[in-house]
Short mmCIF file of C-alpha atoms in Angstrom, two decimals:
data_model
loop_
_atom_site.label_atom_id
_atom_site.label_comp_id
_atom_site.label_asym_id
_atom_site.label_seq_id
_atom_site.Cartn_x
_atom_site.Cartn_y
_atom_site.Cartn_z
CA MET A 892 -2.40 -23.51 12.10
CA ALA A 893 -3.75 -25.08 15.06
CA LEU A 894 -6.23 -22.16 15.65
CA SER A 895 -8.20 -23.27 18.74
CA THR A 896 -10.74 -20.41 18.13
CA VAL A 897 -12.84 -19.34 15.25
CA LEU A 898 -11.63 -17.34 12.64
CA GLU A 899 -13.40 -14.19 11.62
CA THR A 900 -12.50 -13.78 8.21
CA PRO A 901 -11.10 -10.14 7.43
CA GLY A 902 -13.28 -8.13 5.41
CA ALA A 903 -12.50 -6.95 2.01
CA GLY A 904 -10.94 -3.42 1.75
CA PHE A 905 -8.36 -1.74 3.83
CA ASN A 906 -6.73 -3.96 6.59
CA PHE A 907 -5.65 -2.23 9.61
CA GLU A 908 -3.98 -5.24 11.22
CA ASN A 909 -0.28 -4.01 11.07
CA ALA A 910 -1.28 -0.31 12.35
CA THR A 911 -0.25 -1.37 15.92
CA ARG A 912 3.09 -2.82 14.78
CA ASN A 913 3.66 0.11 12.54
CA ALA A 914 3.27 2.81 15.10
CA ALA A 915 5.46 0.84 17.50
CA LEU A 916 8.15 0.61 14.73
CA GLU A 917 7.95 4.20 13.84
CA ALA A 918 8.40 4.80 17.78
CA LEU A 919 11.50 2.84 17.50
CA PHE A 920 12.94 4.72 14.85
CA GLU A 921 12.72 7.99 15.98
CA GLY A 922 15.48 9.39 13.59
CA GLY A 923 12.81 9.01 10.78
CA GLN A 924 14.37 6.26 8.86
CA THR A 925 11.16 4.59 8.00
CA PRO A 926 10.53 4.51 4.19
CA LYS A 927 8.77 7.64 2.75
CA PRO A 928 6.01 7.27 0.16
CA LEU A 929 6.84 8.71 -3.27
CA LYS A 930 5.49 12.15 -3.09
CA THR A 931 4.99 14.18 -6.31
CA GLY A 932 6.18 17.76 -5.17
CA THR A 933 4.69 19.26 -8.23
CA THR A 934 3.21 22.23 -10.01
CA ILE A 935 -0.28 21.55 -11.89
CA ALA A 936 -2.28 24.04 -13.38
CA GLY A 937 -5.64 24.29 -15.18
CA VAL A 938 -7.53 27.03 -17.30
CA VAL A 939 -11.14 27.24 -18.90
CA PHE A 940 -10.65 28.94 -22.17
CA LYS A 941 -13.56 29.59 -24.85
CA ASP A 942 -13.67 25.89 -26.38
CA GLY A 943 -12.66 23.98 -23.39
CA VAL A 944 -10.25 23.29 -20.94
CA VAL A 945 -6.43 23.54 -20.79
CA LEU A 946 -4.54 21.28 -18.08
CA GLY A 947 -0.80 21.41 -17.61
CA ALA A 948 1.46 19.73 -15.13
CA ASP A 949 5.35 19.13 -14.76
CA THR A 950 7.04 15.64 -14.91
CA ARG A 951 9.16 15.40 -11.80
CA ALA A 952 8.63 12.70 -9.03
CA THR A 953 10.50 13.19 -5.77
CA SER A 954 11.01 10.86 -3.22
CA SER A 955 12.57 13.08 -0.12
CA GLU A 956 15.56 14.63 -1.70
CA VAL A 957 16.18 12.40 -4.78
CA VAL A 958 14.31 12.62 -8.12
CA ALA A 959 12.63 9.34 -8.71
CA ASP A 960 10.94 9.84 -12.04
CA LYS A 961 12.08 12.36 -14.45
CA MET A 962 9.09 11.61 -16.89
CA CYS A 963 6.47 11.11 -14.58
CA GLU A 964 2.65 11.20 -15.87
CA LYS A 965 0.64 13.52 -13.65
CA ILE A 966 -2.21 14.17 -16.10
CA HIS A 967 -4.32 11.02 -15.46
CA PHE A 968 -7.02 9.68 -18.00
CA ILE A 969 -10.69 9.80 -16.51
CA SER A 970 -12.96 9.51 -19.37
CA PRO A 971 -12.63 10.54 -23.09
CA ASN A 972 -13.90 13.74 -22.03
CA MET A 973 -12.31 14.40 -18.99
CA TYR A 974 -8.83 14.32 -17.42
CA CYS A 975 -7.45 15.08 -14.01
CA CYS A 976 -4.04 16.33 -12.89
CA GLY A 977 -2.98 14.87 -9.60
CA ALA A 978 -0.66 16.19 -6.71
CA GLY A 979 0.37 14.88 -3.44
CA THR A 980 1.17 10.95 -2.96
CA ALA A 981 1.78 9.41 -6.22
CA ALA A 982 0.16 6.19 -5.47
CA ASP A 983 -2.88 7.79 -4.00
CA THR A 984 -3.46 10.03 -6.85
CA GLU A 985 -3.01 6.95 -9.50
CA LYS A 986 -5.40 4.69 -7.71
CA THR A 987 -7.91 7.26 -6.91
CA THR A 988 -8.24 8.48 -10.64
CA GLU A 989 -7.98 4.84 -11.78
CA LEU A 990 -10.92 3.90 -9.43
CA LEU A 991 -12.87 6.98 -10.66
CA SER A 992 -12.15 6.12 -14.17
CA SER A 993 -13.51 2.55 -13.92
CA ASN A 994 -16.70 3.53 -12.19
CA LEU A 995 -17.41 6.25 -14.65
CA SER A 996 -17.05 3.93 -17.52
CA ILE A 997 -19.12 1.21 -15.83
CA PHE A 998 -21.70 3.94 -15.41
CA SER A 999 -21.61 5.11 -19.24
CA LEU A 1000 -21.70 1.40 -20.19
CA ASN A 1001 -24.82 0.96 -18.16
CA SER A 1002 -26.82 4.21 -19.27
CA GLY A 1003 -25.03 4.91 -22.53
CA ARG A 1004 -24.33 8.23 -21.80
CA ASN A 1005 -21.14 10.32 -21.42
CA PRO A 1006 -20.40 11.18 -17.99
CA ARG A 1007 -20.58 14.71 -16.61
CA VAL A 1008 -17.72 16.46 -14.85
CA VAL A 1009 -20.20 16.89 -11.66
CA MET A 1010 -20.54 13.09 -11.36
CA ALA A 1011 -16.74 12.59 -11.47
CA VAL A 1012 -16.64 15.40 -8.72
CA ASN A 1013 -19.12 13.79 -6.43
CA ILE A 1014 -17.67 10.40 -6.84
CA LEU A 1015 -14.29 11.86 -5.66
CA GLN A 1016 -15.76 13.94 -2.98
CA ASP A 1017 -17.40 11.03 -1.27
CA MET A 1018 -14.42 8.74 -1.53
CA LEU A 1019 -12.16 11.18 -0.20
CA TYR A 1020 -14.23 12.21 2.78
CA ARG A 1021 -14.88 8.85 3.70
CA TYR A 1022 -10.88 8.37 4.32
CA HIS A 1023 -10.86 11.67 6.12
CA GLY A 1024 -7.56 12.86 4.51
CA GLN A 1025 -5.53 9.81 4.85
CA ILE A 1026 -5.43 9.30 1.03
CA GLY A 1027 -3.19 12.53 0.20
CA ALA A 1028 -4.68 13.10 -3.15
CA ASN A 1029 -5.28 16.85 -4.48
CA LEU A 1030 -6.90 16.58 -7.62
CA LEU A 1031 -7.60 19.19 -10.38
CA LEU A 1032 -10.30 17.66 -12.56
CA GLY A 1033 -10.97 19.46 -15.76
CA GLY A 1034 -13.43 18.50 -18.75
CA VAL A 1035 -16.32 19.22 -21.25
CA ASP A 1036 -19.42 17.76 -21.30
CA CYS A 1037 -23.08 18.61 -22.38
CA THR A 1038 -23.30 21.38 -19.83
CA GLY A 1039 -20.08 23.25 -20.79
CA ASN A 1040 -16.48 23.33 -20.02
CA HIS A 1041 -15.65 22.88 -16.21
CA LEU A 1042 -12.59 22.73 -13.85
CA TYR A 1043 -12.97 21.84 -10.42
CA THR A 1044 -10.46 20.98 -7.66
CA VAL A 1045 -10.76 18.39 -4.86
CA GLY A 1046 -8.64 18.41 -2.02
CA PRO A 1047 -7.69 15.44 0.14
CA TYR A 1048 -10.18 15.65 2.84
CA GLY A 1049 -12.93 16.10 0.29
CA ASP A 1050 -13.38 19.73 -0.36
CA VAL A 1051 -14.41 20.67 -3.99
CA ASP A 1052 -14.26 24.10 -5.51
CA LYS A 1053 -15.32 25.19 -9.09
CA VAL A 1054 -12.82 27.52 -10.30
CA PRO A 1055 -12.08 29.22 -13.79
CA TYR A 1056 -8.23 28.65 -13.22
CA LEU A 1057 -6.08 27.29 -10.64
CA ALA A 1058 -2.80 25.92 -9.74
CA MET A 1059 -1.96 23.35 -7.14
CA GLY A 1060 0.92 21.57 -5.69
CA SER A 1061 4.32 22.83 -4.05
CA GLY A 1062 4.79 25.28 -6.88
CA ASP A 1063 1.28 26.62 -6.87
CA LEU A 1064 2.05 30.08 -5.46
CA ALA A 1065 4.45 30.79 -8.18
CA ALA A 1066 2.10 29.20 -10.82
CA LEU A 1067 -0.78 31.18 -9.44
CA GLY A 1068 0.88 34.54 -9.75
CA ILE A 1069 1.43 34.00 -13.70
CA LEU A 1070 -2.47 32.79 -13.92
CA GLU A 1071 -3.71 35.79 -12.00
CA ASP A 1072 -2.08 38.32 -14.03
CA GLY A 1073 -2.67 36.93 -17.37
CA PHE A 1074 -6.17 35.18 -17.18
CA LYS A 1075 -9.09 36.56 -18.93
CA HIS A 1076 -12.61 35.10 -19.70
CA ASN A 1077 -12.85 33.42 -23.00
CA LEU A 1078 -9.28 33.15 -24.01
CA GLU A 1079 -8.26 31.63 -27.29
CA LEU A 1080 -6.61 28.32 -27.89
CA GLU A 1081 -3.13 29.45 -28.39
CA GLU A 1082 -3.24 32.06 -25.59
CA ALA A 1083 -4.41 29.56 -22.82
CA LYS A 1084 -1.75 26.93 -23.89
CA GLU A 1085 0.78 29.54 -23.55
CA LEU A 1086 -0.74 30.95 -20.10
CA VAL A 1087 -0.59 27.46 -18.59
CA ARG A 1088 2.98 26.80 -20.07
CA SER A 1089 4.27 29.83 -18.71
CA SER A 1090 2.69 29.21 -15.33
CA ILE A 1091 4.20 25.77 -14.68
CA HIS A 1092 7.47 27.04 -16.16
CA ALA A 1093 7.26 29.56 -13.32
CA GLY A 1094 6.50 26.78 -10.65
CA ILE A 1095 9.41 24.67 -11.97
CA MET A 1096 11.75 27.74 -11.76
CA SER A 1097 10.79 28.42 -8.15
CA ASP A 1098 10.31 25.18 -6.54
CA LEU A 1099 12.86 22.60 -5.93
CA GLY A 1100 9.91 19.77 -6.13
CA SER A 1101 8.91 20.47 -9.73
CA GLY A 1102 11.12 20.25 -12.92
CA ASN A 1103 11.92 18.27 -15.92
CA ASN A 1104 9.30 18.79 -18.59
CA ILE A 1105 5.79 20.18 -19.10
CA ASP A 1106 2.93 18.25 -20.33
CA VAL A 1107 -0.06 20.00 -21.69
CA CYS A 1108 -3.66 18.52 -22.10
CA VAL A 1109 -6.01 20.32 -24.22
CA ILE A 1110 -9.85 18.97 -23.90
CA THR A 1111 -12.49 20.38 -26.28
CA LYS A 1112 -16.04 19.23 -27.55
CA GLN A 1113 -14.26 17.77 -30.56
CA GLY A 1114 -11.44 15.70 -28.52
CA VAL A 1115 -8.48 15.47 -26.69
CA ASP A 1116 -4.99 16.43 -27.33
CA TYR A 1117 -2.37 15.21 -25.01
CA ILE A 1118 0.97 16.90 -25.72
CA ARG A 1119 3.49 15.07 -23.83
CA PRO A 1120 5.95 16.70 -23.62
CA TYR A 1121 4.96 20.15 -24.73
CA GLN A 1122 8.21 21.70 -23.45
CA GLU A 1123 11.16 19.68 -22.80
CA SER A 1124 13.75 20.90 -20.08
CA GLU A 1125 17.02 22.60 -21.15
CA TYR A 1126 19.12 20.84 -18.60
CA LYS A 1127 18.54 17.04 -20.19
CA ASP A 1128 21.41 14.90 -19.37
CA ASP A 1129 23.46 13.83 -22.42
CA ARG A 1130 24.93 10.36 -21.86
CA LYS A 1131 28.27 10.40 -23.70
CA MET A 1132 29.10 6.81 -23.42
CA ASN A 1133 27.04 3.50 -24.36
CA TYR A 1134 26.36 1.24 -21.77
CA LYS A 1135 25.30 -1.76 -23.47
CA TYR A 1136 27.74 -4.77 -24.00
CA ARG A 1137 28.58 -5.79 -27.63
CA PRO A 1138 27.83 -9.21 -28.60
CA GLY A 1139 31.08 -11.64 -27.78
CA THR A 1140 31.86 -9.55 -24.62
CA THR A 1141 31.39 -12.97 -22.67
CA LYS A 1142 33.66 -15.69 -23.88
CA VAL A 1143 31.66 -19.18 -24.93
CA LEU A 1144 33.71 -21.99 -23.74
CA THR A 1145 31.69 -25.05 -24.65
CA GLU A 1146 28.59 -25.76 -26.59
CA LYS A 1147 26.29 -28.71 -26.20
CA VAL A 1148 22.95 -29.03 -28.30
CA VAL A 1149 20.37 -31.62 -26.97
CA PRO A 1150 17.45 -32.15 -29.70
CA LEU A 1151 14.24 -32.62 -28.36
CA LYS A 1152 12.35 -35.85 -29.85
CA LEU A 1153 8.77 -35.21 -29.66
CA GLU A 1154 6.40 -37.88 -30.96
CA VAL A 1155 2.86 -37.80 -32.09
CA VAL A 1156 0.89 -39.68 -28.99
CA GLN A 1157 -2.84 -39.07 -30.01
CA GLU A 1158 -4.47 -37.07 -32.41
CA THR A 1159 -8.08 -35.77 -32.24
CA VAL A 1160 -10.12 -33.94 -35.05
CA GLN A 1161 -12.91 -31.66 -33.83
CA LYS A 1162 -15.04 -30.10 -36.73
CA MET A 1163 -16.12 -26.54 -36.54
CA GLU A 1164 -19.16 -25.24 -37.68
CA THR A 1165 -18.18 -22.40 -39.96
CA ALA A 1166 -21.59 -21.54 -41.37
CA MET B 657 -33.76 -25.77 10.82
CA PHE B 658 -35.07 -22.24 10.99
CA ARG B 659 -35.51 -22.15 14.78
CA LEU B 660 -31.90 -23.04 15.29
CA TYR B 661 -30.88 -20.32 13.44
CA HIS B 662 -33.03 -17.57 15.25
CA SER B 663 -31.72 -18.90 18.53
CA THR B 664 -27.93 -18.57 17.67
CA GLN B 665 -28.47 -15.07 16.30
CA ALA B 666 -30.19 -13.70 19.53
CA ASP B 667 -27.45 -15.37 21.67
CA VAL B 668 -24.79 -13.63 19.63
CA GLN B 669 -26.82 -10.19 19.94
CA ALA B 670 -27.00 -10.62 23.63
CA CYS B 671 -23.32 -11.34 24.01
CA GLU B 672 -22.35 -8.26 21.74
CA LYS B 673 -24.59 -6.04 23.91
CA GLU B 674 -22.99 -7.40 27.15
CA SER B 675 -19.51 -6.52 26.02
CA ALA B 676 -20.49 -2.99 24.55
CA ARG B 677 -21.81 -1.97 27.84
CA GLN B 678 -18.60 -2.81 29.57
CA GLU B 679 -16.75 -0.81 27.24
CA ASP B 680 -18.88 2.30 27.51
CA THR B 681 -17.37 2.78 30.75
CA MET B 682 -13.76 2.29 29.85
CA ASN B 683 -13.69 4.27 26.53
CA SER B 684 -12.28 7.62 25.97
CA ARG B 685 -15.52 10.00 24.79
CA GLY B 686 -14.50 10.53 21.21
CA LEU B 687 -14.64 6.99 20.15
CA ARG B 688 -17.78 6.19 22.42
CA SER B 689 -20.29 6.83 19.86
CA GLN B 690 -18.31 4.66 17.07
CA LEU B 691 -17.68 1.55 19.51
CA LYS B 692 -21.16 1.22 20.97
CA ASP B 693 -22.08 -0.79 18.01
CA SER B 694 -19.06 -2.93 17.26
CA VAL B 695 -17.45 -5.43 19.15
CA PRO B 696 -13.78 -5.50 18.77
CA VAL B 697 -12.93 -8.94 18.18
CA ALA B 698 -9.25 -8.82 19.70
CA GLY B 699 -10.83 -8.37 23.28
CA LEU B 700 -12.40 -12.15 22.94
CA CYS B 701 -9.47 -13.90 22.25
CA PRO B 702 -5.72 -13.39 21.21
CA GLN B 703 -4.80 -13.80 17.76
CA GLY B 704 -2.04 -16.26 17.04
CA ALA B 705 -1.36 -19.75 16.94
CA TYR B 706 -2.66 -22.02 20.08
CA GLY B 707 -4.38 -18.89 21.59
CA VAL B 708 -1.41 -17.32 22.78
CA GLN B 709 -0.35 -13.66 22.11
CA ASP B 710 1.61 -13.31 18.96
CA SER B 711 4.39 -11.15 20.03
CA LEU B 712 6.24 -11.03 16.76
CA ARG B 713 3.30 -9.80 15.05
CA SER B 714 1.37 -7.65 17.34
CA GLY B 715 3.68 -6.62 19.91
CA PHE B 716 3.44 -6.86 23.66
CA THR B 717 0.04 -7.35 25.18
CA SER B 718 -1.56 -4.12 26.59
CA VAL B 719 -5.22 -3.42 27.50
CA LYS B 720 -5.07 -0.30 25.72
CA ASN B 721 -4.13 -2.04 22.49
CA GLU B 722 -7.00 -4.37 22.63
CA LEU B 723 -9.75 -2.07 23.50
CA LEU B 724 -8.73 1.12 21.66
CA PRO B 725 -8.20 1.14 17.81
CA SER B 726 -4.48 1.89 16.65
CA HIS B 727 -5.68 3.42 13.35
CA PRO B 728 -7.82 6.47 13.06
CA LEU B 729 -9.88 4.81 10.30
CA GLU B 730 -10.37 1.52 11.55
CA LEU B 731 -13.76 2.09 13.51
CA SER B 732 -15.19 4.12 11.00
CA GLU B 733 -14.20 1.82 8.24
CA LYS B 734 -15.72 -1.33 9.91
CA ASN B 735 -18.95 0.33 10.75
CA PHE B 736 -19.10 2.42 7.31
CA GLN B 737 -21.76 0.14 5.59
CA LEU B 738 -23.82 0.01 8.81
CA ASN B 739 -24.03 4.00 8.97
CA GLN B 740 -24.60 4.53 5.35
CA ASP B 741 -27.63 2.15 5.36
CA LYS B 742 -28.76 3.83 8.74
CA MET B 743 -28.53 7.21 6.96
CA ASN B 744 -30.01 6.23 3.84
CA PHE B 745 -33.04 4.35 5.74
CA SER B 746 -33.58 7.31 7.89
CA THR B 747 -33.77 9.69 5.08
CA LEU B 748 -36.11 7.39 3.21
CA ARG B 749 -38.38 7.29 6.30
CA ASN B 750 -38.43 10.84 6.22
CA ILE B 751 -39.32 11.35 2.84
CA GLN B 752 -41.68 8.68 2.07
CA GLY B 753 -42.70 7.32 5.51
CA LEU B 754 -42.18 4.28 7.32
CA HIS B 755 -43.16 1.67 4.75
CA ALA B 756 -40.36 2.36 2.36
CA PRO B 757 -37.51 1.43 4.86
CA LEU B 758 -39.35 -1.48 6.22
CA LYS B 759 -40.10 -2.79 2.87
CA LEU B 760 -36.44 -2.47 2.09
CA GLN B 761 -35.11 -3.81 5.07
CA MET B 762 -37.30 -6.78 4.72
CA GLU B 763 -35.54 -7.41 1.22
CA TYR B 764 -32.13 -6.96 2.70
CA ARG B 765 -32.65 -9.41 5.44
CA ALA B 766 -33.88 -11.87 2.90
CA ALA B 767 -30.81 -11.47 0.66
CA ARG B 768 -28.33 -11.59 3.41
CA GLN B 769 -29.30 -14.91 4.31
CA ILE B 770 -28.29 -16.51 0.99
CA GLN B 771 -24.99 -17.21 2.06
CA ARG B 772 -22.55 -20.46 1.45
CA LEU B 773 -21.25 -22.48 4.58
CA PRO B 774 -19.38 -20.38 7.02
CA PHE B 775 -15.86 -21.37 6.14
CA LEU B 776 -16.29 -20.35 2.32
CA PRO B 777 -16.33 -16.97 0.89
CA SER B 778 -19.89 -16.03 -0.50
CA SER B 779 -20.60 -13.89 -3.39
CA ASN B 780 -23.48 -11.66 -1.65
CA LEU B 781 -24.83 -11.40 -5.36
CA ALA B 782 -28.55 -10.44 -4.40
CA LEU B 783 -27.20 -8.22 -1.74
CA ASP B 784 -24.99 -6.16 -3.94
CA THR B 785 -27.63 -5.87 -6.42
CA LEU B 786 -29.93 -4.56 -3.79
CA ARG B 787 -27.40 -2.02 -2.67
CA GLY B 788 -26.41 -1.12 -6.07
CA SER B 789 -22.39 -1.99 -5.29
CA ASP B 790 -22.72 -4.36 -8.39
CA GLU B 791 -22.32 -1.17 -10.51
CA CYS B 792 -19.44 0.26 -8.31
CA ILE B 793 -15.67 -0.17 -7.80
CA GLY B 794 -14.36 0.59 -4.83
CA PHE B 795 -11.40 -0.43 -2.59
CA GLU B 796 -13.21 -3.28 -1.38
CA ASP B 797 -13.07 -4.86 -4.60
CA VAL B 798 -9.63 -4.46 -5.21
CA LEU B 799 -8.00 -4.85 -1.78
CA CYS B 800 -8.08 -8.23 0.48
CA ASP B 801 -10.32 -10.22 -1.65
CA PRO B 802 -11.96 -12.75 0.65
CA GLY B 803 -11.73 -15.12 -2.20
CA GLN B 804 -7.97 -15.18 -2.32
CA SER B 805 -7.40 -15.01 1.40
CA GLU B 806 -4.33 -16.99 2.72
CA VAL B 807 -6.16 -18.47 5.78
CA MET B 808 -9.38 -20.54 6.21
CA GLY B 809 -11.12 -21.41 9.32
CA GLU B 810 -11.31 -24.90 10.53
CA PRO B 811 -14.67 -26.10 8.59
CA HIS B 812 -15.97 -28.18 11.32
CA MET B 813 -15.32 -25.60 14.28
CA MET B 814 -16.92 -22.77 11.94
CA VAL B 815 -19.86 -24.70 11.31
CA GLU B 816 -20.35 -25.90 15.14
CA TYR B 817 -19.89 -22.12 16.12
CA LYS B 818 -22.53 -20.96 13.85
CA LEU B 819 -25.02 -23.59 14.78
CA GLY B 820 -24.47 -22.77 18.43
CA LEU B 821 -22.98 -26.28 19.09
CA LEU B 822 -19.43 -24.98 20.10
#
């Protein structure tokens, strides 16, 4: 490249060089033919019960009108005592939760302690506020630590709320109705699981963006029970035919075998100290 | 050797102040506070081979494109580290007195000078340790790693520019 000017190396992190070009391209395609990011029109819900936290989510990922993934994983691992449900743009929620998980594991390796839920929430809040909502991640973070059982919600602009139960995503209104009706403080495990399942089910029935199976994740002091799928959809497609080709479908016309002759050129022996 | 470095830094700063003043009058109000401390490099020379406007990559020339950022996050991201440091230092000053940020800034300045030659990517290990960013992972560790950049500056030109001989 014959640059007659001095190069200023682009800094690490986000690169905005193509922003003008993208804006100009979008103006050209006024009909909205630009590729849309994969959104998870979603129903996610979480409930704090007597011994911990129960998180639930559906498993459908949509890309405009098409179901892109029928078995999408929306409950992400953060640390052994914390899981996070994500609604919004699929890539954003995944990458954000992965970064959060990495930061917390570095912290726990450094200090030798289990991370607390407030730490995760603060890291998320700082990160999301810094990007002013451009990262479309609506997160529901639930976990158990030495201070108790916690459920927090973090919005894409960085707003945080500590709640005993909440639903988010495009199906949140239907799910929240069920939760408001059935929630009591200090529920038992089975009651909490059933409450979350029925709220996600209501979200699936009432919202086009949610569907397929229901995942449930139970976090307690003893450990995590990630049940995937907790309930499978009744409308699973049943493939009638087998689409694999049986061996011999393609006829072999000729066969030529060339043996590779290898000869030992050099041999070195290195003694290992196995004391 | 040290005297040479000092003079180039003063020159660069004088250059930045001049262009910042020109921009103040031309900018829209909302961006004024953010643009004061930074110089948009695009205004100095068009990017592209042979110093000519690269129409394929950046579209047609327009004064607006070169002065104002096209993405809402561009400016705030460029100045993010600077603003964070300013905020932290002013908080420190209010809590502990003037000595605390002064001592820290002296260490930062010393650590910032440990760099490789201008065309090579530096690890900034001392600076990272001081800031505490060696124990954090962010988007700057994942995206656009300068060690894996596809373009490299011309070594002789960059060293001459740094020494002020250009």
